[in-house]
Each structure stands twice: as C-alpha cells, then as structure tokens.
Short mmCIF file of C-alpha atoms (C1' of nucleotides) in Angstrom, two decimals:
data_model
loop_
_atom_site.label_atom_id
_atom_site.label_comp_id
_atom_site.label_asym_id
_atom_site.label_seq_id
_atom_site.Cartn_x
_atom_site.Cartn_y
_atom_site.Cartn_z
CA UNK A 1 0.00 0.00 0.00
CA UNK A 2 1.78 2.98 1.09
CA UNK A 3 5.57 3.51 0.68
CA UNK A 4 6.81 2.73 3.97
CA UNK A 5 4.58 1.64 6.35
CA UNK A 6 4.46 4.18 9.25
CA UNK A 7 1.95 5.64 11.51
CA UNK A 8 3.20 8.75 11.90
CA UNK A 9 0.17 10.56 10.56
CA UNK A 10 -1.71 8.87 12.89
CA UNK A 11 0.04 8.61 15.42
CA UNK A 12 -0.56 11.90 18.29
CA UNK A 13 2.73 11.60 19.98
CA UNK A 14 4.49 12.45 16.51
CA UNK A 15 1.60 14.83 15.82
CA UNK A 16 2.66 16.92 19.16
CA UNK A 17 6.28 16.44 18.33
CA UNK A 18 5.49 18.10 15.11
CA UNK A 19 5.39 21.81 16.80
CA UNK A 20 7.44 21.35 19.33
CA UNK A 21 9.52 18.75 19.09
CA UNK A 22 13.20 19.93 19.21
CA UNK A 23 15.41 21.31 22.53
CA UNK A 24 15.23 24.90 22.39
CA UNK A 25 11.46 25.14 21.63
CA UNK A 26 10.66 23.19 25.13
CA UNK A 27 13.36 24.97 26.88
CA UNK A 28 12.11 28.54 26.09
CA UNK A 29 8.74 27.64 27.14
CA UNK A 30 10.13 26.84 30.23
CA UNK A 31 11.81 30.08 30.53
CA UNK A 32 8.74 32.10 29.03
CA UNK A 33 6.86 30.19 31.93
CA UNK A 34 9.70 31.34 34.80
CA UNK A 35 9.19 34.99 33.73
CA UNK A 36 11.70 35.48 30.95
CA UNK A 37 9.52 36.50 28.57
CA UNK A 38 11.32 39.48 26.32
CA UNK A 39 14.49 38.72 23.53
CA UNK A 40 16.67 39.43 25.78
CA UNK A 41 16.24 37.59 28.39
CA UNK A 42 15.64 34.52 26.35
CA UNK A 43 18.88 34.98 24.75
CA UNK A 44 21.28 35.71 27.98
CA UNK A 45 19.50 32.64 30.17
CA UNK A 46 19.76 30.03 27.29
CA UNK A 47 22.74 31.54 25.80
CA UNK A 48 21.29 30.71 22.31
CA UNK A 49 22.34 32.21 19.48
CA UNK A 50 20.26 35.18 18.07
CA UNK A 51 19.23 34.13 14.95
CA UNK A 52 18.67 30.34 16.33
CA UNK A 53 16.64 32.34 18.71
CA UNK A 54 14.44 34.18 16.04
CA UNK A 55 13.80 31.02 14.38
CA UNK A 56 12.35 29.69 17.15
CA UNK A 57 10.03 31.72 18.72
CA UNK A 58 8.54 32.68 15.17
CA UNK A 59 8.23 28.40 15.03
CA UNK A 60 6.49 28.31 18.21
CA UNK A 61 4.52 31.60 17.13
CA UNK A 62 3.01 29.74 14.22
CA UNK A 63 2.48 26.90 16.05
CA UNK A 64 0.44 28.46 18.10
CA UNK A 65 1.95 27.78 21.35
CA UNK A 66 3.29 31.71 22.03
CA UNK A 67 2.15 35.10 21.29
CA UNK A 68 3.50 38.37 20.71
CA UNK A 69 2.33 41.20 23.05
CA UNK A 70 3.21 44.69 23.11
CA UNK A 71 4.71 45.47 26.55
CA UNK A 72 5.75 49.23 25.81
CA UNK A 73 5.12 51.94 22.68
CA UNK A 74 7.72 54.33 23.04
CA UNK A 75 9.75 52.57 22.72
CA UNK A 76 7.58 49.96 20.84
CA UNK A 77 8.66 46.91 22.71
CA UNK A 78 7.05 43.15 22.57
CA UNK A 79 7.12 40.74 24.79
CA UNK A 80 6.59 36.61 23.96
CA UNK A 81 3.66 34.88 26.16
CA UNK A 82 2.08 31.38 26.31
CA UNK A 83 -0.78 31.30 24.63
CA UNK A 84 -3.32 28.78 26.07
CA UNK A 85 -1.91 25.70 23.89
CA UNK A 86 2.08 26.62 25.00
CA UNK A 87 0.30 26.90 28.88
CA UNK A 88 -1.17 23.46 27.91
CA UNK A 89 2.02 22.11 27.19
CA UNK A 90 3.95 23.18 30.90
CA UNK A 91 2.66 20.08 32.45
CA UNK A 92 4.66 18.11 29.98
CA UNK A 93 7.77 19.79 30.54
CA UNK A 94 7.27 19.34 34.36
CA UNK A 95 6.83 15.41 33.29
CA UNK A 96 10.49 15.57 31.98
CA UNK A 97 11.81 17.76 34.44
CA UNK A 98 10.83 14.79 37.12
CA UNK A 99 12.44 12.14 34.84
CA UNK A 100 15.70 14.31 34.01
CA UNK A 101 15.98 14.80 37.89
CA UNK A 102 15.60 11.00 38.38
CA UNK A 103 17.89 9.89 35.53
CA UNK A 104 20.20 12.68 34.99
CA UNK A 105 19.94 14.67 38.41
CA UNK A 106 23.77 15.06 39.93
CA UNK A 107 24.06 17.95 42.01
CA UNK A 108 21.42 20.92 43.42
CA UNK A 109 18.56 21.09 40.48
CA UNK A 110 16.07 23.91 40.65
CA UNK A 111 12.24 22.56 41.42
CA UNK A 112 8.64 24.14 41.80
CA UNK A 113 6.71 24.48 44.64
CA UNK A 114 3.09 24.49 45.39
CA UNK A 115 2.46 27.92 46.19
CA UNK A 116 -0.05 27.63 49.21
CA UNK A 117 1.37 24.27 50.71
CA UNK A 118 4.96 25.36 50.37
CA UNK A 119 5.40 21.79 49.03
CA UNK A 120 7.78 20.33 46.20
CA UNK A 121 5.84 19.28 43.35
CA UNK A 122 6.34 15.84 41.88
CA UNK A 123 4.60 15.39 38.58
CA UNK A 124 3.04 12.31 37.51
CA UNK A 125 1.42 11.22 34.78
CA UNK A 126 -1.92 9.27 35.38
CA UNK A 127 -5.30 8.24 33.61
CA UNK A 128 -7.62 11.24 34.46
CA UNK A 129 -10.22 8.05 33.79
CA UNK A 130 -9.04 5.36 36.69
CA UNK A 131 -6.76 7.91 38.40
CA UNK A 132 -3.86 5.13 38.21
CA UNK A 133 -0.33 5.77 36.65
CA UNK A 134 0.45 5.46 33.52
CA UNK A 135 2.92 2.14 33.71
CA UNK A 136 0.71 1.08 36.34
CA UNK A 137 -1.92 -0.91 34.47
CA UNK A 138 -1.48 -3.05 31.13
CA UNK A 139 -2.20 -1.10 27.69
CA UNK A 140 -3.72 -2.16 24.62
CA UNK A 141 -3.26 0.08 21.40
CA UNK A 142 -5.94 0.71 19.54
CA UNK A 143 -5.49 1.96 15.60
CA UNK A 144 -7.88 3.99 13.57
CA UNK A 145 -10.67 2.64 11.12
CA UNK B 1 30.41 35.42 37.16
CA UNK B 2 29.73 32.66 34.96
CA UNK B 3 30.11 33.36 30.99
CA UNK B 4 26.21 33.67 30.30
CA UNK B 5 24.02 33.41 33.70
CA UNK B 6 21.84 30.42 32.73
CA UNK B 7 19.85 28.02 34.76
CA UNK B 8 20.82 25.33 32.55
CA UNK B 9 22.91 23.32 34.91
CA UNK B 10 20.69 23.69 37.42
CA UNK B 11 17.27 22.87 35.58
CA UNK B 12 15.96 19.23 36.04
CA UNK B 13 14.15 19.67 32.36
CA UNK B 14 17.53 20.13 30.62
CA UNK B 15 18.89 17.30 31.88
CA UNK B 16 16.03 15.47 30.76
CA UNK B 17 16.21 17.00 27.43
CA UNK B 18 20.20 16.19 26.88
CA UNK B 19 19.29 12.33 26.75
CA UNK B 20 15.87 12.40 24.61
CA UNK B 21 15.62 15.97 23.41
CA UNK B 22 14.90 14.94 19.87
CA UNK B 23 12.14 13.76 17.42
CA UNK B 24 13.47 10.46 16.45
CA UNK B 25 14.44 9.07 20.10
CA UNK B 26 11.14 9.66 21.18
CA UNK B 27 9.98 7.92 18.03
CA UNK B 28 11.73 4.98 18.62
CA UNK B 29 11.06 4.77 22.33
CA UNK B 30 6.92 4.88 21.31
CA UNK B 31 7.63 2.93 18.27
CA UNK B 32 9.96 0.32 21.17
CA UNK B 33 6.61 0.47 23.54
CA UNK B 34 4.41 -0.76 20.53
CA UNK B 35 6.35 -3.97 20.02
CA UNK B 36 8.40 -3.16 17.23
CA UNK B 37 12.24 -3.86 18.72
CA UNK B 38 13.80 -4.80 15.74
CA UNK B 39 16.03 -2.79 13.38
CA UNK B 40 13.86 -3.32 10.39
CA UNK B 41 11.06 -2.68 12.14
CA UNK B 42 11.87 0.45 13.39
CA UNK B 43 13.41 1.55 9.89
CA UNK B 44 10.48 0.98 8.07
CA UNK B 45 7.62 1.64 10.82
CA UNK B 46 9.58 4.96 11.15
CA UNK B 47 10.64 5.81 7.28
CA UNK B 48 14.15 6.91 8.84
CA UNK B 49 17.52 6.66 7.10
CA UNK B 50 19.65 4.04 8.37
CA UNK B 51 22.40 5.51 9.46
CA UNK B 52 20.50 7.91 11.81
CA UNK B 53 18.69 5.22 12.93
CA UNK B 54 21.82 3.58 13.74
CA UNK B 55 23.31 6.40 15.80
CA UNK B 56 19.59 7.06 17.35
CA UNK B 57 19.84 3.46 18.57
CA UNK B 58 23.22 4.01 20.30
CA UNK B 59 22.53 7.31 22.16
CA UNK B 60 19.52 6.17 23.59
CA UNK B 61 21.43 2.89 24.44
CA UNK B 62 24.24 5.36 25.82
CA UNK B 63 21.63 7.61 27.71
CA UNK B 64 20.51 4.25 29.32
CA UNK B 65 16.97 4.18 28.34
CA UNK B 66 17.13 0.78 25.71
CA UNK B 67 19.50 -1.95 25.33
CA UNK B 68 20.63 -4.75 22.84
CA UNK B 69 19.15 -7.96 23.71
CA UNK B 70 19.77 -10.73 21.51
CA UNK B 71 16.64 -12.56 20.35
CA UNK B 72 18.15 -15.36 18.09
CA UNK B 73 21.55 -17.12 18.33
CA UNK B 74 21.16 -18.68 15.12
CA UNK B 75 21.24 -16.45 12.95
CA UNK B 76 22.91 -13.78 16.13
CA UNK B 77 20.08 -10.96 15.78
CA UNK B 78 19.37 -8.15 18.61
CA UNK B 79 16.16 -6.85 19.60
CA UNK B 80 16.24 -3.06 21.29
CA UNK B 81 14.23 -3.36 24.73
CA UNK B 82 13.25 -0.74 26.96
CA UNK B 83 15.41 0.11 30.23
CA UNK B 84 13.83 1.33 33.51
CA UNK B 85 14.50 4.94 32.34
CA UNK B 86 13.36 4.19 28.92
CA UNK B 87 9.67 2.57 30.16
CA UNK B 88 9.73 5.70 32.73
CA UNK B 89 9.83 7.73 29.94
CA UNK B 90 6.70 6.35 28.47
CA UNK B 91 4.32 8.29 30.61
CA UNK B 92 5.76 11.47 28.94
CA UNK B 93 5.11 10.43 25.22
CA UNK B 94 1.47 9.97 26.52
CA UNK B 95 1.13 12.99 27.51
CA UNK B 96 2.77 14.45 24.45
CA UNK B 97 0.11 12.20 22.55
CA UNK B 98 -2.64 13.74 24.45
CA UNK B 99 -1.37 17.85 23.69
CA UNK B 100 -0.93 16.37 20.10
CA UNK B 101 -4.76 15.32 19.71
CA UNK B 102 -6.10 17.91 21.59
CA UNK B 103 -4.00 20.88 19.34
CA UNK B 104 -2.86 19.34 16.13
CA UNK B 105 -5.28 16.26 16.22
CA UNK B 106 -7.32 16.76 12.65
CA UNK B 107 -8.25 12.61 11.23
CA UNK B 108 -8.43 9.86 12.83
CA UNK B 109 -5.79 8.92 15.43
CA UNK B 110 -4.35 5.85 16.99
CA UNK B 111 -5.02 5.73 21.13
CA UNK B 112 -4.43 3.39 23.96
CA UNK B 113 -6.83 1.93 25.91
CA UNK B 114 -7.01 0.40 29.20
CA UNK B 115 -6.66 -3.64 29.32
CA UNK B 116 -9.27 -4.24 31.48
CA UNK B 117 -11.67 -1.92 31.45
CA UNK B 118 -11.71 -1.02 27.74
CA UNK B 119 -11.50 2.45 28.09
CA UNK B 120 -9.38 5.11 26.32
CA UNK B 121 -6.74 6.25 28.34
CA UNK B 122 -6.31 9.95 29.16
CA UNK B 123 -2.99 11.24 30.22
CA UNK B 124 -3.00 14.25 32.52
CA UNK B 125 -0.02 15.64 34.21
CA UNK B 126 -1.14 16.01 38.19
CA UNK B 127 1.03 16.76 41.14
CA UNK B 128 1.25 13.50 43.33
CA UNK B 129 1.16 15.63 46.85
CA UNK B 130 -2.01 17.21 46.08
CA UNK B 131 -3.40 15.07 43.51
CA UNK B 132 -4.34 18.48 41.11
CA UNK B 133 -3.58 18.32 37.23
CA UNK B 134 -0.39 20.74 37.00
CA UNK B 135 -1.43 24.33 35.94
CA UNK B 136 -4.74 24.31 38.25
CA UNK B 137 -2.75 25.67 41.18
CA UNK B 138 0.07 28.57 41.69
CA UNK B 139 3.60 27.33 41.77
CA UNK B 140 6.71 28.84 42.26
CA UNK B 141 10.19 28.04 41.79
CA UNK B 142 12.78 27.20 44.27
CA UNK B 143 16.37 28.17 42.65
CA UNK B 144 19.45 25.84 44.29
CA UNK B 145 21.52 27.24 47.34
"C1'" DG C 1 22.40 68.07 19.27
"C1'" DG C 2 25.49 64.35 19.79
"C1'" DC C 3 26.91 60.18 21.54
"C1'" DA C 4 26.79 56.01 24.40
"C1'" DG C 5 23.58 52.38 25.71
"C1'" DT C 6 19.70 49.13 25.36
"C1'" DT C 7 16.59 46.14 22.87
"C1'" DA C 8 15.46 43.33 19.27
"C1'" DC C 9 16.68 41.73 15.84
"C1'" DT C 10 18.95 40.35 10.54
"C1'" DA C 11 22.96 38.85 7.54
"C1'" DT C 12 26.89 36.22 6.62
"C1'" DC C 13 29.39 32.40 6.81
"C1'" DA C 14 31.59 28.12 9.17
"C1'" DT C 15 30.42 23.95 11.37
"C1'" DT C 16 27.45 20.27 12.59
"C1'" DT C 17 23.73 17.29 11.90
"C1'" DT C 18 20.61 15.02 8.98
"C1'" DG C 19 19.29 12.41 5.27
"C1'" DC C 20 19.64 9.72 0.83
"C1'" DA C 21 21.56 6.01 -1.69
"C1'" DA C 22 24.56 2.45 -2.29
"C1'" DG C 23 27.04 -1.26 -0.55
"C1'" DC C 24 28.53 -5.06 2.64
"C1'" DG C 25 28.96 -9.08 5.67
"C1'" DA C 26 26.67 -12.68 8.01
"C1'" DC C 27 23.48 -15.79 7.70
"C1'" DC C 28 19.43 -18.98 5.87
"C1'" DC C 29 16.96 -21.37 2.47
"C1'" DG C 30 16.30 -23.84 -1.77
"C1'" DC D 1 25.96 -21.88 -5.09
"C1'" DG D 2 22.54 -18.05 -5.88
"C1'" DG D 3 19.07 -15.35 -4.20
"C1'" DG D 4 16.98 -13.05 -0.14
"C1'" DT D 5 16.74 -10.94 4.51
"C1'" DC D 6 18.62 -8.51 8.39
"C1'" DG D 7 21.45 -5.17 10.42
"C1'" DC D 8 24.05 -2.33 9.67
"C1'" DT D 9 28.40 1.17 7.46
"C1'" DT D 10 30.24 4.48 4.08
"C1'" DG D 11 30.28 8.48 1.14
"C1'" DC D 12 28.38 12.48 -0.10
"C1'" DA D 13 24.69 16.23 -0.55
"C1'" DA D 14 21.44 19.10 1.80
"C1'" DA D 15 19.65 21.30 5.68
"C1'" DA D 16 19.90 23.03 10.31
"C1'" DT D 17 22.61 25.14 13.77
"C1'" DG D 18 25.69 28.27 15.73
"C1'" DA D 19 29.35 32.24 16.14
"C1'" DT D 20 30.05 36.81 14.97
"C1'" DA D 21 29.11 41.14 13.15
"C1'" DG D 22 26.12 44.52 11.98
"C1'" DT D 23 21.69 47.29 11.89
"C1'" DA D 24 17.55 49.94 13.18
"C1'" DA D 25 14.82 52.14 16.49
"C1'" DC D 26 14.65 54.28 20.27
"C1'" DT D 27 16.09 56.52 25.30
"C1'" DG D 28 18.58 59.18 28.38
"C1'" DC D 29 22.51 61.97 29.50
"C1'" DC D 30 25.44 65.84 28.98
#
DNA sequence: GGCAGTTACTATCATTTTGCAAGCGACCCG
DNA sequence: CGGGTCGCTTGCAAAATGATAGTAACTGCC
C-alpha cells in the first residue's frame, strides 16, 4: 500500500512532536513560563544564538503555542507569552523535568513548589479516567478505522 | 560570574532534554513500547535513514533508556528493549500524545486503551502531593543554594 | 544636538547534523 | 551456489545550527 509503512500521521505523539519537538522550543517555554519572557532575556538565560533564537520563537509563534504582546510603545517593545496551547504544554515539561531529575539529576537542580502548601511538586502522569499511573496498568493500542 | 548566567545546569528539564531531546528518540522509544524492537522494524515503521537510525539506537542505548538484547543465536540478531528509564519515559510520550490530539489532532488517530476496562486512556499531568492536574494551582520556583 | 547604551533583531558564513543512496557481511533457504 | 533478509556502514549532498558582526529604532545623558 503505502511507501513505507508508518503511523506517523496517525500517530498523536508524533503529531505533538510536530510543533514542538526539538530542545530549544521546550526549553524557552520553560523560561517564558519562569518569567523570561522578552528577547533578551531569552537569549542571555539560554545563551542561544540570536538568529537560532528568532527562528524559534517565530516556530512556536506559528504553532500556536506563544504570542506576541506589546509590553511598551515608546519605545515599541514586545514581549513573547504562552498562549493557552504553549500553557497546555507546561505540564509536559514538568513530566520531563521529574524524569531528568531522576535519571540525569547530579548535584542541586532547581524545582517548583506548590504555592499555598509550600510543598515540592512531583509530577506524575496518570489516567484522568481510573486515576492510576500510567505504567501502572497493562495497555492495549488501539489503531484507527 | 559565569560566561552567560543560565539556569541550565541547574534545571531538572535540561537534563532530561540532553538524553531524549529529539524527534526520532522519542519515536523509537513509542515505536519500542508498541512492540516493534527490531532494526527493520523500526526503519520501516519509522521511514528513517539508516544511518541515523543507527546512531539514534546508540545514544539512547548510551543515555541508558534501551539496550541490545539478543533474540536469536542462530542467525545472532538483537532486539532493542526498553530500560527502567526508557519505560519511565513512556508516561511522557502519553502525555505528548494527548497535547498532540487535543491541538494538532485533525483525522483519525491511533489511542491506547485500558486492558481491562476497555477504556481510552487519558494522560494528565497532576502533582502526586495534592493530587491536582499541573497548571490548576500557583507554583513557584525554588532556585538551588 | 550628539553620543553612548539598550533592545530586538537580521545577515553572513563556518560547522554540525541530517538524510539519501549504495554497498557489505553474516546468515538462511532452496 | 545463488538469491533473499537482516542489520548495519560508508560516502556524499542538503539542511539546520551556531558564532560573529552589523543594523535599526529608540532613550537618556550631557
């Protein structure tokens, strides 16, 4: 039938991959989401190159996951924010933050806290419908048609 | 002080990004999870180029998350299975899947569902203190020292 | 008004990574 | 012994990334 057998266009991991699936798109979410939302800032805390830079927040623009806001006319100044997709997408990165601090987590990592309880967060993915882990219970794929 | 004053060091979602921060590992991880270990599988499941395939294969057998198993002496053939860190990663492509078909999820997809009870599994990212879905409370970060 | 300083970039080019296509060695099957 | 499959490697072209320099619009200071 088809050339080489994939299921990528069916398949909703590749489909999120598809707008944001390289380093420095996930990383300056996380930034944008810490408060570093202007050029600047971006630039100096990743120490990404400018035009690398550019690149990628007009890829994550037209994805749809950030937005550009005018912070300032004179001087006319814009500032990058999450739209409600890039918000949407947070959780994730929280998901691999846990993992890279289990795997890959020598020395003092930075963390979240729950703002009322004062309590680390620990992120973990579950099945909103049984409320159990994802690993937890046996799978079963299921493809389309 | 330092060079460029980034967090990068210190940031727990780097360091998961440095082992899987591309399109293809996680590809071959969920492509791994779905039963298809072998080489050829993978290469034609995936429509990659051998060669990156190849070097795919050994950084995410360097970064720990798969290994070489062999599956046949006769003819000597390996099989790629899933390490701890690899199946921990799982939950994280699931919840990648779930952003993908919620924001980029036009046609018909392929899901999992649950063994037992039959029912489609829904990945959400919730803090395992509280038990909320990250993003319905206020966090705040905790910086090291 | 003139000049340094900041912000937000773009342009140019070297380097690195990716990807295509072809080939290769080990084996198995007839 | 002649195909065929599996699991790669090699060589080379194309694309992405990254370092560096430069530019444009403005502010604020003397």
């Amino acid at each position: 039938m088809s050339e080489h057998e994939n299921n990528l266009g069916t398949c909703p991991v590749d489909r999120g991959l598809m707008r944001v699936g390289d380093r420095w798109s996930m990383l300056v979410l996380r930034d944008i989401e810490r408060g570093l939302t202007r050029y600047e800032q971006l630039r100096t805390s990743l120490g990404i190159a400018p035009n690398i830079l550019s690149r990628r927040l007009s890829a994550l623009t037209d994805a749809g996951l950030i937005e550009k806001s005018r912070y300032s006319e004179r001087p006319p100044r814009d500032e990058y924010l999450l739209t409600d997709a890039g918000r949407d997408f947070l959780p994730i990165l929280m998901a691999i933050g846990a993992w890279g601090r289990k795997y890959n987590g020598g020395g003092a990592l930075s963390r979240h806290l729950d703002a009322e309880t004062g309590e680390v967060v620990r992120p973990v993915v579950i099945d909103a419908n049984s409320g159990a882990p994802i690993g937890s219970r046996p799978l079963r794929f299921e493809y389309p048609e």
